XYZ file of C-alpha atoms in Angstrom:
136
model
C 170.795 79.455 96.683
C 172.371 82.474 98.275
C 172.306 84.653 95.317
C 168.454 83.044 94.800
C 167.464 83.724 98.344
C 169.078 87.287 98.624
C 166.759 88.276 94.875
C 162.885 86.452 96.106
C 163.853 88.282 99.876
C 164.402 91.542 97.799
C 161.800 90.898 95.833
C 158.658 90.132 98.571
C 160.410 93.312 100.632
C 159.394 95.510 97.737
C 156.530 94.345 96.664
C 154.434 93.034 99.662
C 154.671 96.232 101.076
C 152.523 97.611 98.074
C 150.224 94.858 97.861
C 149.400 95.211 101.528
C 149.125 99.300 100.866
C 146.559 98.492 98.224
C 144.266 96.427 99.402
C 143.704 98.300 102.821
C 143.845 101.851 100.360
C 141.224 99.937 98.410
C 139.083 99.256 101.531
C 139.133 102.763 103.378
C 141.907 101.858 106.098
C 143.059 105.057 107.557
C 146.953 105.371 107.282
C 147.620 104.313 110.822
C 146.555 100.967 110.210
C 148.433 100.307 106.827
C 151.862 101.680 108.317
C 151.136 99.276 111.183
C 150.681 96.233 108.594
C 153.729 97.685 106.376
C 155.936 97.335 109.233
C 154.658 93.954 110.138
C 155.446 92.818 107.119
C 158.607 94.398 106.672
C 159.392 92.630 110.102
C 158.107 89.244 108.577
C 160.429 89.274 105.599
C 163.558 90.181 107.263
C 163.236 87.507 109.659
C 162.089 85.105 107.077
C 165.193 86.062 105.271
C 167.374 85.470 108.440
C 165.876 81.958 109.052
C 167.171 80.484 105.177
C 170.293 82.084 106.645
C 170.430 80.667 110.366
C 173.498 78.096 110.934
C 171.102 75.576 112.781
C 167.390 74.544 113.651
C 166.806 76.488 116.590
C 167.683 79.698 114.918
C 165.462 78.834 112.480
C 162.890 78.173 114.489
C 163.490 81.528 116.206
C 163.225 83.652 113.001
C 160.377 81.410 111.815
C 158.485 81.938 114.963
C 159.591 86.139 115.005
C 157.869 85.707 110.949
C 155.083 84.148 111.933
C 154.583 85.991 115.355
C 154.246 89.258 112.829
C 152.546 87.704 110.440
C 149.281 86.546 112.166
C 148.233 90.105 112.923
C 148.788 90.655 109.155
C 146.567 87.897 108.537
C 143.730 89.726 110.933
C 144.348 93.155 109.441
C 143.331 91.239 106.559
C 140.623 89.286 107.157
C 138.903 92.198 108.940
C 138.501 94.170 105.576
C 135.165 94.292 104.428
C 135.575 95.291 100.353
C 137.816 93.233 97.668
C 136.952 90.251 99.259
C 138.744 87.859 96.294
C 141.369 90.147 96.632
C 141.577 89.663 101.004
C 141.021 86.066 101.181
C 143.535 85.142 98.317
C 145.919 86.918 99.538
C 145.410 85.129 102.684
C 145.219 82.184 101.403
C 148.532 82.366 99.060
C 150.588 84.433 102.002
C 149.488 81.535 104.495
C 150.980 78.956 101.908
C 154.092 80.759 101.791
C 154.873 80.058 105.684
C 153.681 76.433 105.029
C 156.318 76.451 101.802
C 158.930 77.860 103.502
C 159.063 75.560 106.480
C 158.852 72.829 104.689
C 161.990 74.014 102.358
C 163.847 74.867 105.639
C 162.772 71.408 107.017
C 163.990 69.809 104.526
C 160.746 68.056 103.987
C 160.792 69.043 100.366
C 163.764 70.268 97.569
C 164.653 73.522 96.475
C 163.245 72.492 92.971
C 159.703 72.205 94.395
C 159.854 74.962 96.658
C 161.025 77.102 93.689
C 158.312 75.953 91.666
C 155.275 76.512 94.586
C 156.688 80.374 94.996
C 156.784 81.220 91.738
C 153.539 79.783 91.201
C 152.059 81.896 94.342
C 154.007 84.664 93.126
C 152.046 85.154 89.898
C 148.691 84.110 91.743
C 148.830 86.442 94.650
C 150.170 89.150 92.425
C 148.480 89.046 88.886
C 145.140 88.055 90.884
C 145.735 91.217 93.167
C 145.942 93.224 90.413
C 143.171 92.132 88.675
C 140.512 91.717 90.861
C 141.432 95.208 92.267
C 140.509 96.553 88.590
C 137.413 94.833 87.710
């Protein structure tokens, strides 16, 4: 799991920076506002990444409340953009599943086999749909 966490961590800090670059590039945002939502989301994967490493539940609940505390203005950013609407809402929609995912992994409401399962589903949803409904 450490090896697991350490590569899908890696993985969303590369990539969800350029997904959030494109669609606010796609809509006209002005640069201010996408380095703003780049570094909120840079700040919501790091402390995601601390909580699947914190040593008990209220350190978890710490980092998951730091994520989500940078995460909701993500969400607005977001949901404020007026072009690429498929795009904007399922992104939304997948990136909001994610926190719902990942508490429930942490919880240990569900297994890792599920949660595997649900993010690499979302993975190739948010991304392949992001990529083509930015292109048609």
């Amino acid at each position: 799991p450490d090896q697991a966490d350490l590569a899908r961590y890696t993985n969303l800090l590369l990539t969800t920076p350029m997904m959030l670059t494109a669609i606010l590039y796609a809509n006209g945002a002005d640069m201010n506002l996408i380095l703003t939502a780049v570094a909120l989301d840079v700040l919501m994967i790091v402390a995601g990444y601390l909580g699947t490493k914190a040593k008990d539940k209220w350190a978890f609940t710490g980092y998951f409340s730091l994520g989500l505390l940078a995460f909701l203005p993500i969400l607005v950013i977001l949901l404020q953009q007026s072009k690429n609407l498929v795009v904007v809402y399922l992104t939304a929609f997948i990136w909001c599943l994610y926190q719902v995912v990942y508490a429930l992994k942490e919880y240990k409401i569900v297994d890792q086999t599920y949660t595997t399962l649900a993010y690499a589903i979302m993975d190739v949803v948010s991304k392949v749909g992001l990529v083509t409904f930015l292109h048609i």
